[in-house]
Tab-separated table of C-alpha atoms and ligand atoms in Angstrom:
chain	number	residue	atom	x	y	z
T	30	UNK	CA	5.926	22.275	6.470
T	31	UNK	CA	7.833	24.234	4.380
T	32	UNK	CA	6.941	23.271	0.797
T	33	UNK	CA	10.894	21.832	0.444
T	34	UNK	CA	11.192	20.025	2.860
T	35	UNK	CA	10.633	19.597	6.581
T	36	UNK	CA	11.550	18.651	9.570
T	37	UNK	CA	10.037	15.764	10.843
T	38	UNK	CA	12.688	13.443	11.629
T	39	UNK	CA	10.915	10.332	12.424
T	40	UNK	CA	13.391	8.096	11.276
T	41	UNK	CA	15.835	9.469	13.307
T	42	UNK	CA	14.667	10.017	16.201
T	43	UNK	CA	13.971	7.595	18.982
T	44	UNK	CA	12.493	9.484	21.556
T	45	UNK	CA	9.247	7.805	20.848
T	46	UNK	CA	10.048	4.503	19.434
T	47	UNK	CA	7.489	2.855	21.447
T	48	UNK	CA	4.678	5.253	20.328
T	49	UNK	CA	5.749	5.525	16.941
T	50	UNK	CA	5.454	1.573	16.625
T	51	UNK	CA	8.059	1.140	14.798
T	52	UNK	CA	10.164	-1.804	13.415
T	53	UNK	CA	13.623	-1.064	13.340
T	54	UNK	CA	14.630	1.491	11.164
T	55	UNK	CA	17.310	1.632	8.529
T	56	UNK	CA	19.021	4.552	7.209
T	57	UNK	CA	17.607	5.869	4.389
T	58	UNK	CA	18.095	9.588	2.728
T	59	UNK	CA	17.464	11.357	0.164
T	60	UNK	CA	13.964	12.801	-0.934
T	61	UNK	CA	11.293	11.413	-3.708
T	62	UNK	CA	12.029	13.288	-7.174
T	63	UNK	CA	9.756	11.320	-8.419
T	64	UNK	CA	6.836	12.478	-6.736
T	65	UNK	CA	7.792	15.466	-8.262
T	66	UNK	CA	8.119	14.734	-11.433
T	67	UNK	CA	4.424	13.510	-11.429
T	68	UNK	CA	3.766	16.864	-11.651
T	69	UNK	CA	1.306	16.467	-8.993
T	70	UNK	CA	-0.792	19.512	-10.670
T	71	UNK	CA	-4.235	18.507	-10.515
T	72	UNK	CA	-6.846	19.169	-7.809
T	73	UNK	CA	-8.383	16.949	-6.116
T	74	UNK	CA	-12.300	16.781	-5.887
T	75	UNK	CA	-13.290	13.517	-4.473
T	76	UNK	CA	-16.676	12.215	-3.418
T	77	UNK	CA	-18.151	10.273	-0.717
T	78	UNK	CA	-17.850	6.478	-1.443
T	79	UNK	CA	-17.117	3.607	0.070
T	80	UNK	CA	-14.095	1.561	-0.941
T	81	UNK	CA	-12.545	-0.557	-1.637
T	82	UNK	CA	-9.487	-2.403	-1.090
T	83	UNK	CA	-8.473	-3.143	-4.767
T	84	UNK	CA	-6.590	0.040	-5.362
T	85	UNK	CA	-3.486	-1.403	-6.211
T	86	UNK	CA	0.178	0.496	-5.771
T	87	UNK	CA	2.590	0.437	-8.774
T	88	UNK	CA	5.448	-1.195	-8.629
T	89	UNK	CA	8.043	0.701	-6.588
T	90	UNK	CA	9.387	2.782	-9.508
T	91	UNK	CA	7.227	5.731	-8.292
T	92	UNK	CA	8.644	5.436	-4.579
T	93	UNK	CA	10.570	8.625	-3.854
T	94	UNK	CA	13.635	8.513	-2.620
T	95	UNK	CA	13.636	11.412	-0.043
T	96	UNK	CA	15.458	12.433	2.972
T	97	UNK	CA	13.883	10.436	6.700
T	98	UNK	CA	11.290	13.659	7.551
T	99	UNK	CA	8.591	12.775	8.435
T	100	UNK	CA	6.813	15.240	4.910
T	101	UNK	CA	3.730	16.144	6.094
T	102	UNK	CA	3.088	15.864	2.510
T	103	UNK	CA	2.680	18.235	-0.702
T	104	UNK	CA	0.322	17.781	-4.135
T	105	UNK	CA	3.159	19.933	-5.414
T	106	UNK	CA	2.632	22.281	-7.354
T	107	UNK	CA	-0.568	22.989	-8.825
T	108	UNK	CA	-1.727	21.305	-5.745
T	109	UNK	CA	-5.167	23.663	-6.443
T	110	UNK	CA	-7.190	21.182	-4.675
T	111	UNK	CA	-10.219	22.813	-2.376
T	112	UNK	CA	-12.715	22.009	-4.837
T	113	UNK	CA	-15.077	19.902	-3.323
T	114	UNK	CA	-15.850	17.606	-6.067
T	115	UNK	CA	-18.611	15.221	-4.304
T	116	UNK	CA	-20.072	15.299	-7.298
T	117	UNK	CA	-23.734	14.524	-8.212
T	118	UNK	CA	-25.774	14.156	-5.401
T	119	UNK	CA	-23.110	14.220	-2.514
T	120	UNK	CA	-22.437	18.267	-3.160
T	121	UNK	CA	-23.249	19.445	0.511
T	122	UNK	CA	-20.500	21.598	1.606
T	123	UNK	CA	-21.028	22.604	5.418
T	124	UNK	CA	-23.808	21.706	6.242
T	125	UNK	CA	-24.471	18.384	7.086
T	126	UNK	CA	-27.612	19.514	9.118
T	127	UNK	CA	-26.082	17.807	12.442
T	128	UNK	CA	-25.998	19.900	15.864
T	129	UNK	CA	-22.928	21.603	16.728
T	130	UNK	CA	-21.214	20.141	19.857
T	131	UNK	CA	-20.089	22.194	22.558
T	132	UNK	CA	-17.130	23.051	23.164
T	133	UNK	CA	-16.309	21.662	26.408
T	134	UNK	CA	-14.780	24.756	28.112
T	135	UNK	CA	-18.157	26.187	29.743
T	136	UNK	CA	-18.258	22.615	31.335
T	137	UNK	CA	-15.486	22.907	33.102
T	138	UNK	CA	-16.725	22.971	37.178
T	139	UNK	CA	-15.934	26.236	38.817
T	140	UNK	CA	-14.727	25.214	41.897
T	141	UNK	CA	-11.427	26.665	42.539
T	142	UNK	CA	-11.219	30.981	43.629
T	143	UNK	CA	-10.580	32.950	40.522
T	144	UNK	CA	-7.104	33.868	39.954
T	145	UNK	CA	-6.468	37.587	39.485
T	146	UNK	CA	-4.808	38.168	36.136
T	147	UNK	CA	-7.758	40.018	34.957
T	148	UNK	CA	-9.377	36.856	33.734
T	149	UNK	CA	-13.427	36.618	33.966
T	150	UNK	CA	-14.337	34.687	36.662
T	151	UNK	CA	-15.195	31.493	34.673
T	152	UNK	CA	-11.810	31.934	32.760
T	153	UNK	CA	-9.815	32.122	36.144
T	154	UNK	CA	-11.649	29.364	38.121
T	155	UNK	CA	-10.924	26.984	35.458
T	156	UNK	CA	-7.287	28.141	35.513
T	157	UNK	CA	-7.202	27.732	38.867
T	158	UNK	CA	-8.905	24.393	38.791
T	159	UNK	CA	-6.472	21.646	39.047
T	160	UNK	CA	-8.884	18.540	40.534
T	161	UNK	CA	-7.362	16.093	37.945
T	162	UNK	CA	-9.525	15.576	35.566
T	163	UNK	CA	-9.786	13.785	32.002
T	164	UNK	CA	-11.239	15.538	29.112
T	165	UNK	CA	-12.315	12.614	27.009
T	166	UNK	CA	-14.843	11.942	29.828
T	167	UNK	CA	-16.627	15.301	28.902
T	168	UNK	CA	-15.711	15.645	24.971
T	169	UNK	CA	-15.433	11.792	23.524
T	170	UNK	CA	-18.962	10.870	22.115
T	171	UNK	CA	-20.177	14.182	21.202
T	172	UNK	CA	-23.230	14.524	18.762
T	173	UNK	CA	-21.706	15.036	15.395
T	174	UNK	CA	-19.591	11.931	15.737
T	175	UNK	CA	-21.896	9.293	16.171
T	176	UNK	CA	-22.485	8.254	13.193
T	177	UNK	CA	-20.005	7.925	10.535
T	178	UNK	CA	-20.453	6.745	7.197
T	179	UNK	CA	-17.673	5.370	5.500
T	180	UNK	CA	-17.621	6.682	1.772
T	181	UNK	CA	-19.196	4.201	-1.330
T	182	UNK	CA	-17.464	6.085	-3.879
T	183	UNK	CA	-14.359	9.005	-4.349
T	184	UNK	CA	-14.028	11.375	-7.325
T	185	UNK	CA	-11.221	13.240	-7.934
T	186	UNK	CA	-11.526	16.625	-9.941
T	187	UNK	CA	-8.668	17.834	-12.127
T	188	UNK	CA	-8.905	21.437	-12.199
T	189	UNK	CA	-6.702	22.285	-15.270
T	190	UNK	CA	-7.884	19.904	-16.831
T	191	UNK	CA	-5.881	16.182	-18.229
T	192	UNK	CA	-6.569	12.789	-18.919
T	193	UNK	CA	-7.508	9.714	-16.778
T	194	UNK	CA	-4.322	7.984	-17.164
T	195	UNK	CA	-2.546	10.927	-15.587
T	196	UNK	CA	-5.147	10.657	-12.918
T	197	UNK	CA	-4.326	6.997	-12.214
T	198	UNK	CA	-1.031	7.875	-12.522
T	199	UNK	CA	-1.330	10.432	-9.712
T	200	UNK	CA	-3.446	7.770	-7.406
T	201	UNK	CA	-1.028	4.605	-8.808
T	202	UNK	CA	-3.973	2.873	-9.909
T	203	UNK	CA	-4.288	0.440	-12.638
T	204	UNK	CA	-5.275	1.802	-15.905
T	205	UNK	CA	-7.770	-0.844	-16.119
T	206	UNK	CA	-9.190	-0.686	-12.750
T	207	UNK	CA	-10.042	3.533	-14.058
T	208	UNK	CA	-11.543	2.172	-16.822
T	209	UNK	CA	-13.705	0.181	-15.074
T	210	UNK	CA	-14.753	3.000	-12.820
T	211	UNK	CA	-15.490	5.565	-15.728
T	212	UNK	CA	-16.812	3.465	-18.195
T	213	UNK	CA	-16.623	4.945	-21.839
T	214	UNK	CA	-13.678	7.434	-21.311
T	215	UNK	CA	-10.491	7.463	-23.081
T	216	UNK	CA	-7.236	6.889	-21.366
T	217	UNK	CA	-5.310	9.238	-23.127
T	218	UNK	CA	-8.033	11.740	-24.081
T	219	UNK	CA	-7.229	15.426	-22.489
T	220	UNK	CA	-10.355	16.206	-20.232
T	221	UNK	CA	-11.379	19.776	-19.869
T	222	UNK	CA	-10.546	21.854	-16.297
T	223	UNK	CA	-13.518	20.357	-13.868
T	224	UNK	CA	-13.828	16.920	-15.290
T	225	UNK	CA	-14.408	14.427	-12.754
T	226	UNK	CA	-13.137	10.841	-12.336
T	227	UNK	CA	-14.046	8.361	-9.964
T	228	UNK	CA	-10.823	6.887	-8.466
T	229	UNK	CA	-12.478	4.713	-5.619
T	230	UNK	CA	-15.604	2.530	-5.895
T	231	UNK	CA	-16.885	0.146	-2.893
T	232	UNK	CA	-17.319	-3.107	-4.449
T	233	UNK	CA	-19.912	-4.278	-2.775
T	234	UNK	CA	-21.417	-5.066	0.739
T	235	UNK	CA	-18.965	-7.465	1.281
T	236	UNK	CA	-16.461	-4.824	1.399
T	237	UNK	CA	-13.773	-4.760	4.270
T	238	UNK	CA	-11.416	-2.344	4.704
T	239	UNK	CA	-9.363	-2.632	8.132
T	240	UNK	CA	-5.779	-1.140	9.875
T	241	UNK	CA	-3.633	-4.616	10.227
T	242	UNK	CA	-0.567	-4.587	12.842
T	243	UNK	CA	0.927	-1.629	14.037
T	244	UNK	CA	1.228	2.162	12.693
T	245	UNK	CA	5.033	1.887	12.286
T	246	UNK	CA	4.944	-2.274	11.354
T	247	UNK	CA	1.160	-2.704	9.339
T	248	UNK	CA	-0.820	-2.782	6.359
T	249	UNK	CA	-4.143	-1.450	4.626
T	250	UNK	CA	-6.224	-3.508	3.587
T	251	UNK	CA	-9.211	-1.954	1.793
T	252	UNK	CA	-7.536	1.507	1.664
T	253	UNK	CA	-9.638	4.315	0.572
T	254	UNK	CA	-8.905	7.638	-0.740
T	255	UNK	CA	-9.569	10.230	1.223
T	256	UNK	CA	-12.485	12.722	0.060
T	257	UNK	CA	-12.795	16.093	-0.594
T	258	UNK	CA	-14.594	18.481	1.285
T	259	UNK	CA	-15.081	21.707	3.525
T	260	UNK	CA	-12.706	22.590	6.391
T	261	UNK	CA	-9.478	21.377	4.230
T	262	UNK	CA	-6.935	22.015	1.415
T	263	UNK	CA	-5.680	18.281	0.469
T	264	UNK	CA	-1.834	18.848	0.544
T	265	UNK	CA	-0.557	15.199	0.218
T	266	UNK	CA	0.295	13.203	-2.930
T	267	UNK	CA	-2.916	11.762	-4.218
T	268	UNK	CA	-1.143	8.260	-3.461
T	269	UNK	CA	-0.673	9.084	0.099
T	270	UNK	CA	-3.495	9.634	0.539
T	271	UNK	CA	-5.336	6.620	1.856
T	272	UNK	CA	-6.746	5.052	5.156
T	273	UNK	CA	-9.664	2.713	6.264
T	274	UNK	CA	-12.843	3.770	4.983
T	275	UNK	CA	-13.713	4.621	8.324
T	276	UNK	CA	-11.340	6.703	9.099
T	277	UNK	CA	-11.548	8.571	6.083
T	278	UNK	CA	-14.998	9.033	7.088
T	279	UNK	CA	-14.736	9.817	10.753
T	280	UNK	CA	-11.581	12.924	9.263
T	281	UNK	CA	-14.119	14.201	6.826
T	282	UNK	CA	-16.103	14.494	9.987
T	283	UNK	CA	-13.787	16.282	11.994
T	284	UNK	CA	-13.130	18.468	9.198
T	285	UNK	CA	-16.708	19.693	8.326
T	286	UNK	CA	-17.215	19.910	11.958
T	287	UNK	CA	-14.190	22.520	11.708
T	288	UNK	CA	-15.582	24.330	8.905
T	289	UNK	CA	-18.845	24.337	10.881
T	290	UNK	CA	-17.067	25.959	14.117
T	291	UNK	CA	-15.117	28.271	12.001
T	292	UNK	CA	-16.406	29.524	8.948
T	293	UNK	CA	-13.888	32.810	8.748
T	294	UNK	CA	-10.897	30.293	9.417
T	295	UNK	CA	-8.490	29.035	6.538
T	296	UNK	CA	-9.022	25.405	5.998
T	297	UNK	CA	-6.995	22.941	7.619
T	298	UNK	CA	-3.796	21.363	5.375
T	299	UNK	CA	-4.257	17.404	5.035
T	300	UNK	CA	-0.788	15.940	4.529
T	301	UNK	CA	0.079	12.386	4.465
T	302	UNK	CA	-2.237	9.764	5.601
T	303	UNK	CA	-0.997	5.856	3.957
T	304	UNK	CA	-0.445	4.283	0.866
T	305	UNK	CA	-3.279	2.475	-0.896
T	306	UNK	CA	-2.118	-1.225	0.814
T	307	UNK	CA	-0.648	0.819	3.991
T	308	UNK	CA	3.322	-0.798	4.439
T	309	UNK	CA	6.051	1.861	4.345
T	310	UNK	CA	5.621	5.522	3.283
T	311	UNK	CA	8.732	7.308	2.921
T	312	UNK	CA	9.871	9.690	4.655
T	313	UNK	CA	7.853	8.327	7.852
T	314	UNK	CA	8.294	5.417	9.356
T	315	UNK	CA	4.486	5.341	10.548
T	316	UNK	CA	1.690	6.003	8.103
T	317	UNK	CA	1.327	1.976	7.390
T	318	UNK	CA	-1.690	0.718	8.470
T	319	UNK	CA	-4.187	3.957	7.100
T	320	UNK	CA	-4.838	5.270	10.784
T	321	UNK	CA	-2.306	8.333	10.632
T	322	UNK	CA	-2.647	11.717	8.997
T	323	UNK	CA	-0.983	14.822	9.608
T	324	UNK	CA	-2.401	17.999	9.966
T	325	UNK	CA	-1.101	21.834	9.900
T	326	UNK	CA	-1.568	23.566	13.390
T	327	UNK	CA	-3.828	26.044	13.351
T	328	UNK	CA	-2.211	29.148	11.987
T	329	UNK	CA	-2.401	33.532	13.042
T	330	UNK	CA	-2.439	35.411	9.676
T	331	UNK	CA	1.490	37.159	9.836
T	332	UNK	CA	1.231	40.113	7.733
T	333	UNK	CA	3.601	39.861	4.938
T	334	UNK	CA	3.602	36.342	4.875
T	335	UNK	CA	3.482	34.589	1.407
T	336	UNK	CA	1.190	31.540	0.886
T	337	UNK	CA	-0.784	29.494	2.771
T	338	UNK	CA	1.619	26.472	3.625
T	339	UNK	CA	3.090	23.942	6.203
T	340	UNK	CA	5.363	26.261	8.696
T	341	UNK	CA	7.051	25.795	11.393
T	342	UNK	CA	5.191	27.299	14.189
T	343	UNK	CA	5.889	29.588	17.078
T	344	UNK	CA	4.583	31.662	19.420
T	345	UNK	CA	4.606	34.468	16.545
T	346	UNK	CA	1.835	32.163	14.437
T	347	UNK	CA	0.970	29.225	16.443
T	348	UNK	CA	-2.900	29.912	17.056
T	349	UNK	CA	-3.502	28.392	20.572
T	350	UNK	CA	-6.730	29.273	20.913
T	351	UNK	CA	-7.820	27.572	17.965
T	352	UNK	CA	-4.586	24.882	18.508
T	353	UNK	CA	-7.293	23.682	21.223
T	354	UNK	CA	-9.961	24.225	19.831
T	355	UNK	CA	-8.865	21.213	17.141
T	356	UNK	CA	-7.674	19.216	19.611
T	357	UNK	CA	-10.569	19.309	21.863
T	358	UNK	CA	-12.154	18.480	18.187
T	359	UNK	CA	-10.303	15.501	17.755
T	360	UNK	CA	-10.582	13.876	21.131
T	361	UNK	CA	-14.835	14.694	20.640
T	362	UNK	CA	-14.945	12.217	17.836
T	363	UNK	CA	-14.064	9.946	20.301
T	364	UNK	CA	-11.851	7.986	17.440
T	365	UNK	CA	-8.109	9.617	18.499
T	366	UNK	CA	-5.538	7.529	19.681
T	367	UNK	CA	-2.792	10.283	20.322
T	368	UNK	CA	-1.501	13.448	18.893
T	369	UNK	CA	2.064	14.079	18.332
T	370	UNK	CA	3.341	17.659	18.799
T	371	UNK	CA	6.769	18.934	19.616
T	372	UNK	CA	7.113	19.931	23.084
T	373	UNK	CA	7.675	23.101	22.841
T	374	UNK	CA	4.548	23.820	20.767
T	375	UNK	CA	2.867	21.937	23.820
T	376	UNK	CA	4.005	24.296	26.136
T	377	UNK	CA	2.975	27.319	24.256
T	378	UNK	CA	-0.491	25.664	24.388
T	379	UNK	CA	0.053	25.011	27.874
T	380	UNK	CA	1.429	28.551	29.027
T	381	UNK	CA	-1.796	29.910	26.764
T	382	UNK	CA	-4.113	27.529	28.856
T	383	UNK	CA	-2.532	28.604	31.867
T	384	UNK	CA	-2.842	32.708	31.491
T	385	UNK	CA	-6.207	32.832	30.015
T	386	UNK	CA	-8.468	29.525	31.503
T	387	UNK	CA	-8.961	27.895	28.362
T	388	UNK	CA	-8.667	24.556	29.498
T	389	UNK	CA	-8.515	23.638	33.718
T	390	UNK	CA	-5.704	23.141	34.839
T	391	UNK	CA	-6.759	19.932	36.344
T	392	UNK	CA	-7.017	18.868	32.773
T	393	UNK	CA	-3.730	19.409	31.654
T	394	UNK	CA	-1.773	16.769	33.071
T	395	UNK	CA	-4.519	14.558	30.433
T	396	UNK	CA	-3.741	16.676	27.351
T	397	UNK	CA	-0.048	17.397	27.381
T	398	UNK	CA	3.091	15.672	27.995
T	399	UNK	CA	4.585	19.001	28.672
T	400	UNK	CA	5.932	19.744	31.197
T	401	UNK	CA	7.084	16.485	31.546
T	402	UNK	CA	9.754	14.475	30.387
T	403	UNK	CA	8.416	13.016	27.175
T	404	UNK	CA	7.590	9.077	26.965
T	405	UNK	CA	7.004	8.735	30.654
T	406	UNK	CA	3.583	9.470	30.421
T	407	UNK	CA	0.408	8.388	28.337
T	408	UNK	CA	-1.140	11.835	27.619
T	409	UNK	CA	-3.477	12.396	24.233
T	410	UNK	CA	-0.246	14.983	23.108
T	411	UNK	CA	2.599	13.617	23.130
T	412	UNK	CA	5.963	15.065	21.901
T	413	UNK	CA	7.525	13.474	19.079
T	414	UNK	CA	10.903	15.262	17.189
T	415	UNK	CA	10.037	16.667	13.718
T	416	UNK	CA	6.377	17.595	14.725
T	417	UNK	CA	7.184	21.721	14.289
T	418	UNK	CA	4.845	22.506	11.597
T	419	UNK	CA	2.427	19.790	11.282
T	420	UNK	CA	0.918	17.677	13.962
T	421	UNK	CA	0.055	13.718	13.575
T	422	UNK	CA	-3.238	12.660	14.866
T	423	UNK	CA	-3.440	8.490	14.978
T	424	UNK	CA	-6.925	6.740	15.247
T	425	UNK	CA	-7.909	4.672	17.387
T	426	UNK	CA	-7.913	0.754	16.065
T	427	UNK	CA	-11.903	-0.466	15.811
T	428	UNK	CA	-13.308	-3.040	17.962
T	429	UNK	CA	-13.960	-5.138	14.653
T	430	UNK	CA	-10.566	-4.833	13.287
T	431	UNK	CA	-9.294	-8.005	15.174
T	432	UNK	CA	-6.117	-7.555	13.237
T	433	UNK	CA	-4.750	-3.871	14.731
T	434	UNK	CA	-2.295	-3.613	16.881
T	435	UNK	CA	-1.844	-0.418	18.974
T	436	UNK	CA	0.211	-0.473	22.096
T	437	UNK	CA	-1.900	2.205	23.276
T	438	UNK	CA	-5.455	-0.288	23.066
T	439	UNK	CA	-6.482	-1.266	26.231
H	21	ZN	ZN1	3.030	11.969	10.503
């Protein structure tokens, strides 16, 4: 999204009330100065932890006012995150020394006659392959997603430099509860560029963090910052930036698995994910219970354009190729609930899948919602207004989170 302001009008628009989960809305406009004004300068550099739920949100004073988009989110300026600052011990970058899954298009059975179209052969049967077909049954469970390990403690690294009260400031945590993490540091004592605070620490083994009620109607409770890492650029408020532990851990999964697959590619953008407690996250009226996040489409270089940012996509940048590559990536952790992408984004994946044989056809129908009329079918992508130049990936609610609601759970 465009770094003033976007597009996402999830307050507005009902098209997918139902899959949006929400409660009923009420107007609201206007757009968060305040997040602003925190000068949202530092960078993030987090490391692996665990969490815990005691990260406690300020007192609404900080809550932006801000217009009903659905902001992918923006550190703001400064926002010079990509610094992966694991910290002692925890520094691998990309290579977590698990197998690389396939990529589920050379699975695809050749059965149908080749098309024409100057496709290979294995390219056109799959286009031409329509036996219905549902790609989770091939891609969910694959090898680098079985085990993920929730986090036991998240650093964040201010690049310029400042002190750790700005720091809680930035993540809206008490001063005290800083303190307690970085024993012996000053407050109010400028740190040098690189310094590294710890802004999450799992309390103990007794720790639960869990998604309670519904994406658009829920709570957090044992939110934990998400970490740092390869495969992304951290665009959202450090605030925003929260989710179960698990599902920080199984992103940071997807994410180095992307950085794995494509080393040459620009990271992915991380935008919003939930507040530290989950409830409401303005401008969305999901993000509540620290299973959402949304994501920048994968992007073509455009000559001439300026910096790396949210955009609203189009055939002229919209990536398809790699568009499903990171969805076929997000079904394989076998953790995604649904993906929400405008419609006519799906059908430029669709007309792409279509003329070339990257995904069957049989398949399709599974994936997108295009070409149908949207909310009258349960497909993983699913159109929702607003979605232009960032996509929303949900998570699925865990078996032990008894307190989740999805009307997508079976
Ligand atoms: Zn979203």
């Amino acid at each position: 999204m465009e770094p003033d302001d976007p597009t996402e009008h999830e307050e507005l628009d009902d098209a997918n009330e139902e899959l949006e989960e929400d409660p009923p809305r009420s107007p609201w406009v206007g757009r968060g100065l305040v997040a602003g004004a925190l000068g949202l300068w530092g960078v993030v550099a987090w490391m692996r932890v665990g969490g815990d739920a005691r990260v406690q949100v300020r007192p609404a004073a900080l809550v932006d006012p801000g217009d009903e988009s659905d902001e992918a989110g923006d550190r703001g300026d400064g926002a010079d995150v990509l610094d992966d600052g694991r910290g002692d011990g925890a520094s691998e970058r990309r290579d977590d020394g698990e197998p690389e899954a396939a990529l589920g298009e050379d699975e695809a059975p050749e059965e149908a006659a080749a098309g024409g179209s100057g496709l290979d052969p294995e390219a056109a049967a799959r286009a031409a392959d329509s036996t219905p077909r549902d790609p989770r049954e091939r891609l969910e469970g694959a090898s680098w997603a079985k085990d993920f390990e929730p986090p036991t403690k998240v650093t964040y690294k201010v690049k310029r430099g400042g002190s750790m009260k700005m720091v809680a400031n930035l993540y809206k945590i008490f001063h005290h509860e800083i303190q307690a993490w970085n024993p012996g540091v000053d407050l109010d004592v400028e740190q040098g560029p690189g310094t590294k605070f710890v802004v999450w620490q799992s309390p103990g083994d007794d720790f639960v963090s869990e998604s309670v009620g519904y994406a658009g109607d829920g709570s957090l409770v044992g939110g934990v910052p998400m970490v740092d890492g390869p495969g992304r650029i951290l665009k959202m408020e450090a605030w925003k930036s929260y989710a179960t532990a698990y599902n920080v851990a199984v992103l940071d999964a997807i994410l180095r698995q992307w950085a794995k697959r494509f080393p040459e590619d620009r990271p992915l953008l991380v935008g919003n994910m939930s507040a530290a407690k989950g409830g409401r996250l303005r401008p969305h009226s999901t993000h509540r219970s620290g299973r959402d996040v949304d994501l920048s489409y994968p992007q073509k270089i455009v000559p001439g354009e300026e910096e790396y940012n949210w955009r609203e996509m189009s055939e002229r940048n919209l990536d398809a190729d790699r568009n499903w590559a990171l969805l076929e990536l997000l079904v394989e952790s076998g953790e995604l609930e649904v993906v929400l992408m405008d419609s006519k984004l799906q059908k430029i994946l669709y007309d792409h899948a279509i003329a070339t044989g990257r995904v069957a056809k049989g398949e399709l129908g599974f994936w997108l919602e295009y070409p149908r009329q949207p909310g009258t079918v349960e497909t993983i992508v699913r159109h929702h207004a607003g979605h232009v130049d960032h996509l929303h990936a949900r998570f699925k609610c865990q078996p032990s989170e008894s307190r989740c609601k999805s009307r997508d759970r079976d």
